């Protein structure tokens, strides 16, 4: 399963610097708007220490972590939804992403110009929200025009249901609210809503880009952001992108850990951001372990064993028979699969088993 997040924000808030830290792909980071002319897509390795501990016991030929895709979008400005700057093109690029990472400038630096002349992350957030809402309203009005006649005069039941969904979104967006504030009670409505791919219906994580002195506990700008989103279903993450770019230059794990310790951080902002994105999308990881490879696989929280088998290969899901499950802690404590079996700690699970984060899975199937 591939997770894709789109990074949005005004110009010069640190988006491309953060993207460079997150990914092997290199976006052009420069002190002027629209320096990222084409969308950059980078692939991030998801940090998971469990893989390394398993590999120490299994001694596989290779370790395969799971990954996250990040799409870096050029800085949006006022009027982006109407095509100002490079708005229309780049709003389209994030339409099919799974989540939005909204980067906000929460640092003072007279050497880095602000597109609106002053540092005010709440104002910046509202500008982006407004542009995304306008784009969604455009989408909704287009859909309404297509189904309204069928719903009102044609007796089309599905068109009538769709129109009701569209109208609820239209009312909310016209009130300056994001689509994610609209909730539905049944699966038919939810399916229609999902298929719209509305920008403001995506889960959002606000990433406050701060200076080095504020990397641990934040600052007044971060507090302003927290207050402004207290009614939203959203989280805030503090990251010092400049520090993260320095961490990325260190060649060894030990050097990175020493640097983090010196500035009072237990974990890099990049790692915390990836984990926060997972939590944002209710994603978890199951593991497979054998002499060829130790590997992490991403699945939606609450998925049953056959669905997780399908993450590896569709044939596994079609011909699913059973799953042999070892809890990660049992494997580490006992030291091998054989020892786990001998201790009676391997369970045999059927189609209704809900996979848990960290489960070590072996699927039996027949096609």
CSV table of C-alpha atoms in Angstrom, one decimal:
chain,number,residue,atom,x,y,z
A,1,UNK,CA,0.0,0.0,0.0
A,2,UNK,CA,1.4,3.4,-1.0
A,3,UNK,CA,0.6,6.4,1.1
A,4,UNK,CA,0.9,9.8,-0.7
A,5,UNK,CA,0.9,13.1,1.1
A,6,UNK,CA,0.8,16.5,-0.6
A,7,UNK,CA,2.8,19.4,1.0
A,8,UNK,CA,1.0,22.8,0.7
A,9,UNK,CA,1.7,26.2,2.0
A,10,UNK,CA,2.5,29.8,1.0
A,11,UNK,CA,5.9,30.5,-0.7
A,12,UNK,CA,9.0,30.7,1.5
A,13,UNK,CA,7.5,28.8,4.5
A,14,UNK,CA,10.1,26.0,4.3
A,15,UNK,CA,8.1,23.5,2.2
A,16,UNK,CA,10.9,22.6,-0.2
A,17,UNK,CA,13.6,22.5,2.6
A,18,UNK,CA,11.4,20.1,4.5
A,19,UNK,CA,10.7,18.1,1.3
A,20,UNK,CA,14.5,17.8,0.7
A,21,UNK,CA,14.9,16.4,4.2
A,22,UNK,CA,12.1,13.9,3.7
A,23,UNK,CA,13.1,12.6,0.4
A,24,UNK,CA,16.0,11.6,-1.8
A,25,UNK,CA,14.5,13.8,-4.5
A,26,UNK,CA,15.8,17.3,-4.4
A,27,UNK,CA,13.4,20.2,-4.9
A,28,UNK,CA,15.0,23.6,-5.6
A,29,UNK,CA,15.0,25.6,-2.4
A,30,UNK,CA,15.3,29.3,-3.1
A,31,UNK,CA,14.3,32.6,-1.6
A,32,UNK,CA,11.6,33.5,-4.1
A,33,UNK,CA,8.1,32.2,-4.9
A,34,UNK,CA,7.3,29.5,-7.5
A,35,UNK,CA,10.9,28.0,-7.5
A,36,UNK,CA,9.3,24.5,-7.7
A,37,UNK,CA,8.1,24.6,-11.2
A,38,UNK,CA,7.1,20.9,-11.5
A,39,UNK,CA,5.6,18.9,-8.7
A,40,UNK,CA,8.3,16.9,-7.0
A,41,UNK,CA,7.5,13.4,-5.8
A,42,UNK,CA,9.8,11.8,-3.3
A,43,UNK,CA,9.8,8.4,-1.6
A,44,UNK,CA,10.5,8.2,2.1
A,45,UNK,CA,11.5,5.2,4.0
A,46,UNK,CA,9.3,4.7,7.1
A,47,UNK,CA,11.5,4.3,10.2
A,48,UNK,CA,10.7,1.1,12.1
A,49,UNK,CA,13.2,-0.2,14.6
A,50,UNK,CA,11.3,-3.5,14.8
A,51,UNK,CA,12.7,-4.4,11.4
A,52,UNK,CA,16.3,-4.1,12.6
A,53,UNK,CA,15.6,-6.1,15.8
A,54,UNK,CA,13.9,-8.9,13.8
A,55,UNK,CA,16.8,-8.9,11.3
A,56,UNK,CA,19.3,-9.5,14.1
A,57,UNK,CA,17.5,-12.7,14.9
A,58,UNK,CA,16.5,-13.9,11.4
A,59,UNK,CA,19.7,-12.7,9.6
A,60,UNK,CA,17.8,-12.2,6.3
A,61,UNK,CA,19.4,-11.4,2.9
A,62,UNK,CA,17.7,-8.0,2.9
A,63,UNK,CA,15.5,-5.7,5.0
A,64,UNK,CA,12.6,-4.0,3.2
A,65,UNK,CA,10.9,-1.1,5.0
A,66,UNK,CA,7.6,0.4,3.8
A,67,UNK,CA,7.6,3.8,2.1
A,68,UNK,CA,5.6,7.0,1.9
A,69,UNK,CA,5.3,9.2,-1.2
A,70,UNK,CA,5.5,12.9,-0.7
A,71,UNK,CA,4.3,15.4,-3.4
A,72,UNK,CA,5.9,18.9,-3.0
A,73,UNK,CA,3.5,21.5,-4.5
A,74,UNK,CA,4.7,25.0,-5.4
A,75,UNK,CA,3.8,27.8,-3.0
A,76,UNK,CA,0.1,28.8,-3.2
A,77,UNK,CA,-0.9,32.5,-3.1
A,78,UNK,CA,-4.2,34.5,-2.8
A,79,UNK,CA,-6.2,33.8,-5.9
A,80,UNK,CA,-4.7,30.4,-6.5
A,81,UNK,CA,-8.1,28.8,-7.0
A,82,UNK,CA,-8.7,31.4,-9.8
A,83,UNK,CA,-5.3,30.6,-11.4
A,84,UNK,CA,-3.2,33.2,-9.7
A,85,UNK,CA,0.5,32.4,-9.5
A,86,UNK,CA,0.7,28.7,-10.5
A,87,UNK,CA,-2.4,27.8,-8.5
A,88,UNK,CA,-4.7,25.8,-10.7
A,89,UNK,CA,-2.1,23.4,-11.9
A,90,UNK,CA,-0.8,22.7,-8.5
A,91,UNK,CA,-4.1,22.4,-6.8
A,92,UNK,CA,-4.9,19.7,-9.3
A,93,UNK,CA,-1.6,17.8,-8.4
A,94,UNK,CA,-2.8,17.2,-4.8
A,95,UNK,CA,-6.3,16.2,-5.6
A,96,UNK,CA,-5.6,12.5,-5.4
A,97,UNK,CA,-3.2,12.5,-2.5
A,98,UNK,CA,-4.3,10.8,0.7
A,99,UNK,CA,-3.5,13.6,3.1
A,100,UNK,CA,-2.3,17.2,3.3
A,101,UNK,CA,0.8,18.4,5.2
A,102,UNK,CA,0.1,22.1,5.6
A,103,UNK,CA,3.4,23.8,6.4
A,104,UNK,CA,3.2,27.1,8.3
A,105,UNK,CA,6.0,29.6,8.8
A,106,UNK,CA,6.5,30.0,12.6
A,107,UNK,CA,9.9,31.7,12.6
A,108,UNK,CA,11.3,35.2,12.2
A,109,UNK,CA,14.1,35.8,9.7
A,110,UNK,CA,14.6,39.1,8.0
A,111,UNK,CA,16.7,37.3,5.4
A,112,UNK,CA,13.8,35.2,4.2
A,113,UNK,CA,11.1,37.4,2.7
A,114,UNK,CA,7.4,36.6,3.4
A,115,UNK,CA,5.0,36.9,0.5
A,116,UNK,CA,2.6,39.0,2.6
A,117,UNK,CA,5.3,41.0,4.3
A,118,UNK,CA,5.0,39.7,7.9
A,119,UNK,CA,5.0,36.5,9.8
A,120,UNK,CA,1.4,35.4,10.7
A,121,UNK,CA,0.8,31.7,10.5
A,122,UNK,CA,-2.9,31.9,11.3
A,123,UNK,CA,-3.5,34.4,8.4
A,124,UNK,CA,-1.4,32.1,6.2
A,125,UNK,CA,-3.5,29.1,7.1
A,126,UNK,CA,-6.7,31.0,6.4
A,127,UNK,CA,-5.4,32.0,3.0
A,128,UNK,CA,-4.7,28.4,2.0
A,129,UNK,CA,-7.9,27.1,3.5
A,130,UNK,CA,-9.9,29.7,1.5
A,131,UNK,CA,-8.2,28.8,-1.8
A,132,UNK,CA,-8.8,25.1,-1.2
A,133,UNK,CA,-12.4,25.7,-0.2
A,134,UNK,CA,-13.0,27.8,-3.4
A,135,UNK,CA,-11.6,25.0,-5.5
A,136,UNK,CA,-13.8,22.5,-3.8
A,137,UNK,CA,-16.9,24.8,-4.3
A,138,UNK,CA,-16.1,24.9,-8.0
A,139,UNK,CA,-16.0,21.1,-8.1
A,140,UNK,CA,-19.3,20.8,-6.2
A,141,UNK,CA,-21.1,23.4,-8.3
A,142,UNK,CA,-20.0,21.5,-11.4
A,143,UNK,CA,-21.4,18.3,-10.0
A,144,UNK,CA,-24.7,19.9,-9.0
A,145,UNK,CA,-25.2,21.2,-12.5
A,146,UNK,CA,-24.8,17.7,-13.9
A,147,UNK,CA,-27.3,15.9,-11.6
A,148,UNK,CA,-29.8,18.6,-10.6
A,149,UNK,CA,-32.2,18.1,-13.5
A,150,UNK,CA,-32.1,14.2,-13.2
A,151,UNK,CA,-32.7,14.4,-9.5
A,152,UNK,CA,-35.6,16.9,-9.7
A,153,UNK,CA,-37.4,15.8,-12.9
A,154,UNK,CA,-36.0,12.4,-14.0
A,155,UNK,CA,-36.9,10.4,-10.9
A,156,UNK,CA,-33.3,9.1,-10.7
A,157,UNK,CA,-33.0,7.9,-7.1
A,158,UNK,CA,-29.1,7.8,-7.2
A,159,UNK,CA,-29.0,11.3,-8.6
A,160,UNK,CA,-31.3,12.5,-5.8
A,161,UNK,CA,-29.0,11.0,-3.2
A,162,UNK,CA,-25.9,12.5,-4.8
A,163,UNK,CA,-27.6,15.9,-5.0
A,164,UNK,CA,-28.3,15.9,-1.3
A,165,UNK,CA,-24.6,15.1,-0.6
A,166,UNK,CA,-23.5,17.9,-3.0
A,167,UNK,CA,-25.8,20.4,-1.4
A,168,UNK,CA,-24.6,19.7,2.1
A,169,UNK,CA,-21.0,20.4,0.9
A,170,UNK,CA,-22.1,23.5,-0.9
A,171,UNK,CA,-23.7,25.0,2.2
A,172,UNK,CA,-20.6,24.3,4.3
A,173,UNK,CA,-18.1,25.6,1.8
A,174,UNK,CA,-20.1,28.8,1.3
A,175,UNK,CA,-20.0,29.3,5.0
A,176,UNK,CA,-16.2,29.2,4.9
A,177,UNK,CA,-16.0,25.7,6.4
A,178,UNK,CA,-13.9,22.8,5.0
A,179,UNK,CA,-15.6,19.7,3.6
A,180,UNK,CA,-14.2,17.5,6.4
A,181,UNK,CA,-16.6,19.2,8.8
A,182,UNK,CA,-19.5,17.6,7.0
A,183,UNK,CA,-20.4,14.1,8.4
A,184,UNK,CA,-22.5,11.4,6.8
A,185,UNK,CA,-24.5,8.6,8.5
A,186,UNK,CA,-24.6,5.9,5.8
A,187,UNK,CA,-22.2,4.2,3.5
A,188,UNK,CA,-23.9,5.3,0.3
A,189,UNK,CA,-23.4,8.9,1.1
A,190,UNK,CA,-19.8,8.3,2.3
A,191,UNK,CA,-19.0,6.6,-1.0
A,192,UNK,CA,-20.3,9.5,-3.0
A,193,UNK,CA,-18.4,11.9,-0.8
A,194,UNK,CA,-15.2,10.0,-1.1
A,195,UNK,CA,-15.4,9.8,-4.9
A,196,UNK,CA,-15.4,13.6,-5.1
A,197,UNK,CA,-11.7,13.8,-3.9
A,198,UNK,CA,-12.4,17.2,-2.3
A,199,UNK,CA,-9.2,18.9,-1.2
A,200,UNK,CA,-10.6,20.1,2.1
A,201,UNK,CA,-12.0,16.6,2.9
A,202,UNK,CA,-8.6,15.2,3.3
A,203,UNK,CA,-7.0,14.7,6.7
A,204,UNK,CA,-4.6,17.5,7.4
A,205,UNK,CA,-1.6,17.9,9.6
A,206,UNK,CA,-0.3,21.4,10.4
A,207,UNK,CA,3.5,21.4,10.3
A,208,UNK,CA,4.8,24.5,12.2
A,209,UNK,CA,8.3,25.3,10.8
A,210,UNK,CA,10.2,26.9,13.7
A,211,UNK,CA,13.7,28.2,14.4
A,212,UNK,CA,16.3,26.1,16.3
A,213,UNK,CA,15.6,27.7,19.7
A,214,UNK,CA,11.9,26.7,19.3
A,215,UNK,CA,12.5,23.1,18.1
A,216,UNK,CA,11.7,21.4,21.4
A,217,UNK,CA,8.8,23.4,22.9
A,218,UNK,CA,7.6,25.7,20.1
A,219,UNK,CA,6.9,29.5,20.3
A,220,UNK,CA,4.2,32.1,20.3
A,221,UNK,CA,3.4,31.4,16.6
A,222,UNK,CA,2.8,27.7,17.3
A,223,UNK,CA,0.5,28.6,20.2
A,224,UNK,CA,-1.5,30.8,17.8
A,225,UNK,CA,-1.9,28.0,15.4
A,226,UNK,CA,-3.0,25.6,18.1
A,227,UNK,CA,-5.7,28.1,19.2
A,228,UNK,CA,-6.9,28.6,15.7
A,229,UNK,CA,-7.5,24.9,15.0
A,230,UNK,CA,-9.0,23.9,18.3
A,231,UNK,CA,-12.3,23.1,16.7
A,232,UNK,CA,-10.8,21.2,13.8
A,233,UNK,CA,-10.0,17.5,13.6
A,234,UNK,CA,-6.3,18.2,13.0
A,235,UNK,CA,-3.0,17.9,14.8
A,236,UNK,CA,0.0,20.2,15.0
A,237,UNK,CA,3.6,19.0,14.6
A,238,UNK,CA,6.6,21.2,15.4
A,239,UNK,CA,9.6,20.9,13.1
A,240,UNK,CA,12.7,23.0,12.5
A,241,UNK,CA,13.3,22.4,8.8
A,242,UNK,CA,16.7,24.1,8.9
A,243,UNK,CA,17.9,21.7,11.7
A,244,UNK,CA,16.4,18.7,9.8
A,245,UNK,CA,18.5,19.7,6.8
A,246,UNK,CA,21.6,19.7,8.9
A,247,UNK,CA,20.7,16.3,10.4
A,248,UNK,CA,20.3,14.9,6.9
A,249,UNK,CA,23.9,15.7,6.2
A,250,UNK,CA,25.3,13.4,8.9
A,251,UNK,CA,26.5,10.1,7.5
A,252,UNK,CA,26.0,7.9,10.5
A,253,UNK,CA,23.2,7.1,12.9
A,254,UNK,CA,25.4,7.9,15.9
A,255,UNK,CA,26.2,11.4,14.6
A,256,UNK,CA,22.5,12.1,14.1
A,257,UNK,CA,21.6,10.8,17.6
A,258,UNK,CA,24.4,12.9,19.2
A,259,UNK,CA,23.2,16.1,17.4
A,260,UNK,CA,19.6,15.5,18.4
A,261,UNK,CA,20.6,14.9,22.0
A,262,UNK,CA,22.6,18.2,22.1
A,263,UNK,CA,19.6,20.2,21.1
A,264,UNK,CA,17.2,18.3,23.4
A,265,UNK,CA,15.3,16.2,20.9
A,266,UNK,CA,14.7,12.5,21.3
A,267,UNK,CA,13.8,11.9,17.7
A,268,UNK,CA,14.2,13.8,14.4
A,269,UNK,CA,11.3,15.9,13.1
A,270,UNK,CA,11.3,13.8,9.9
A,271,UNK,CA,10.6,10.6,11.8
A,272,UNK,CA,7.9,12.3,13.9
A,273,UNK,CA,6.3,13.7,10.7
A,274,UNK,CA,6.2,10.3,9.0
A,275,UNK,CA,4.7,8.6,12.1
A,276,UNK,CA,2.2,11.5,12.4
A,277,UNK,CA,1.2,11.0,8.8
A,278,UNK,CA,0.6,7.3,9.6
A,279,UNK,CA,-1.6,8.1,12.6
A,280,UNK,CA,-3.4,10.7,10.5
A,281,UNK,CA,-4.5,8.1,8.0
A,282,UNK,CA,-5.2,5.3,10.6
A,283,UNK,CA,-2.4,3.2,9.1
A,284,UNK,CA,-0.5,0.4,10.8
A,285,UNK,CA,2.2,-2.1,9.9
A,286,UNK,CA,2.4,-5.9,9.8
A,287,UNK,CA,5.7,-7.7,9.3
A,288,UNK,CA,7.0,-10.8,7.5
A,289,UNK,CA,10.2,-12.5,8.5
A,290,UNK,CA,12.2,-15.2,6.7
A,291,UNK,CA,15.7,-16.0,5.5
A,292,UNK,CA,15.2,-14.0,2.2
A,293,UNK,CA,13.8,-10.8,3.8
A,294,UNK,CA,12.4,-9.1,6.8
A,295,UNK,CA,9.7,-6.7,5.5
A,296,UNK,CA,7.2,-4.2,6.7
A,297,UNK,CA,3.8,-3.9,5.0
A,298,UNK,CA,1.3,-1.0,5.4
A,299,UNK,CA,-2.5,-1.6,5.9
A,300,UNK,CA,-5.5,0.3,7.1
A,301,UNK,CA,-6.2,0.0,10.8
A,302,UNK,CA,-9.0,-2.5,11.4
A,303,UNK,CA,-8.3,-4.6,8.3
A,304,UNK,CA,-8.9,-8.3,8.5
A,305,UNK,CA,-6.4,-11.0,7.6
A,306,UNK,CA,-7.5,-11.6,4.0
A,307,UNK,CA,-7.3,-7.9,3.2
A,308,UNK,CA,-3.8,-7.7,4.6
A,309,UNK,CA,-2.8,-10.8,2.6
A,310,UNK,CA,-4.0,-8.9,-0.5
A,311,UNK,CA,-1.5,-6.2,0.3
A,312,UNK,CA,1.3,-8.7,-0.5
A,313,UNK,CA,-0.4,-10.2,-3.5
A,314,UNK,CA,-4.0,-10.3,-4.8
A,315,UNK,CA,-3.8,-14.1,-5.1
A,316,UNK,CA,-3.1,-14.3,-1.3
A,317,UNK,CA,-6.5,-12.6,-0.7
A,318,UNK,CA,-8.4,-14.6,-3.3
A,319,UNK,CA,-7.2,-18.0,-2.1
A,320,UNK,CA,-6.9,-17.1,1.6
A,321,UNK,CA,-7.0,-20.2,3.9
A,322,UNK,CA,-5.6,-19.0,7.2
A,323,UNK,CA,-3.0,-16.8,8.8
A,324,UNK,CA,-0.2,-17.9,11.1
A,325,UNK,CA,0.4,-15.0,13.5
A,326,UNK,CA,3.2,-14.3,15.9
A,327,UNK,CA,3.2,-11.3,18.2
A,328,UNK,CA,6.3,-9.2,17.7
A,329,UNK,CA,7.1,-9.1,21.5
A,330,UNK,CA,6.9,-12.9,21.7
A,331,UNK,CA,9.3,-13.3,18.7
A,332,UNK,CA,11.8,-10.9,20.2
A,333,UNK,CA,11.5,-12.5,23.7
A,334,UNK,CA,11.8,-16.1,22.5
A,335,UNK,CA,14.3,-15.5,19.8
A,336,UNK,CA,13.1,-17.5,16.8
A,337,UNK,CA,10.0,-18.8,15.0
A,338,UNK,CA,10.8,-22.4,16.2
A,339,UNK,CA,10.9,-21.3,19.8
A,340,UNK,CA,7.6,-19.4,19.5
A,341,UNK,CA,5.9,-22.5,18.1
A,342,UNK,CA,7.4,-24.6,20.9
A,343,UNK,CA,6.1,-22.2,23.5
A,344,UNK,CA,2.6,-22.4,21.9
A,345,UNK,CA,2.7,-18.6,21.1
A,346,UNK,CA,1.9,-18.9,17.4
A,347,UNK,CA,-1.9,-18.5,16.7
A,348,UNK,CA,-3.8,-19.8,13.7
A,349,UNK,CA,-6.4,-17.2,12.6
A,350,UNK,CA,-9.2,-17.2,10.0
A,351,UNK,CA,-10.9,-14.7,7.8
A,352,UNK,CA,-12.4,-12.6,10.6
A,353,UNK,CA,-9.1,-11.9,12.4
A,354,UNK,CA,-8.4,-8.2,12.7
A,355,UNK,CA,-4.6,-7.7,12.2
A,356,UNK,CA,-2.8,-5.8,14.9
A,357,UNK,CA,0.1,-3.4,14.5
A,358,UNK,CA,3.4,-5.3,14.6
A,359,UNK,CA,1.9,-8.8,13.9
A,360,UNK,CA,4.4,-11.1,12.2
A,361,UNK,CA,2.2,-12.8,9.6
A,362,UNK,CA,2.5,-15.9,7.4
A,363,UNK,CA,-0.4,-16.5,5.0
A,364,UNK,CA,-1.6,-19.8,3.7
A,365,UNK,CA,-3.5,-19.7,0.5
A,366,UNK,CA,-4.6,-21.8,-2.5
A,367,UNK,CA,-5.4,-20.4,-5.9
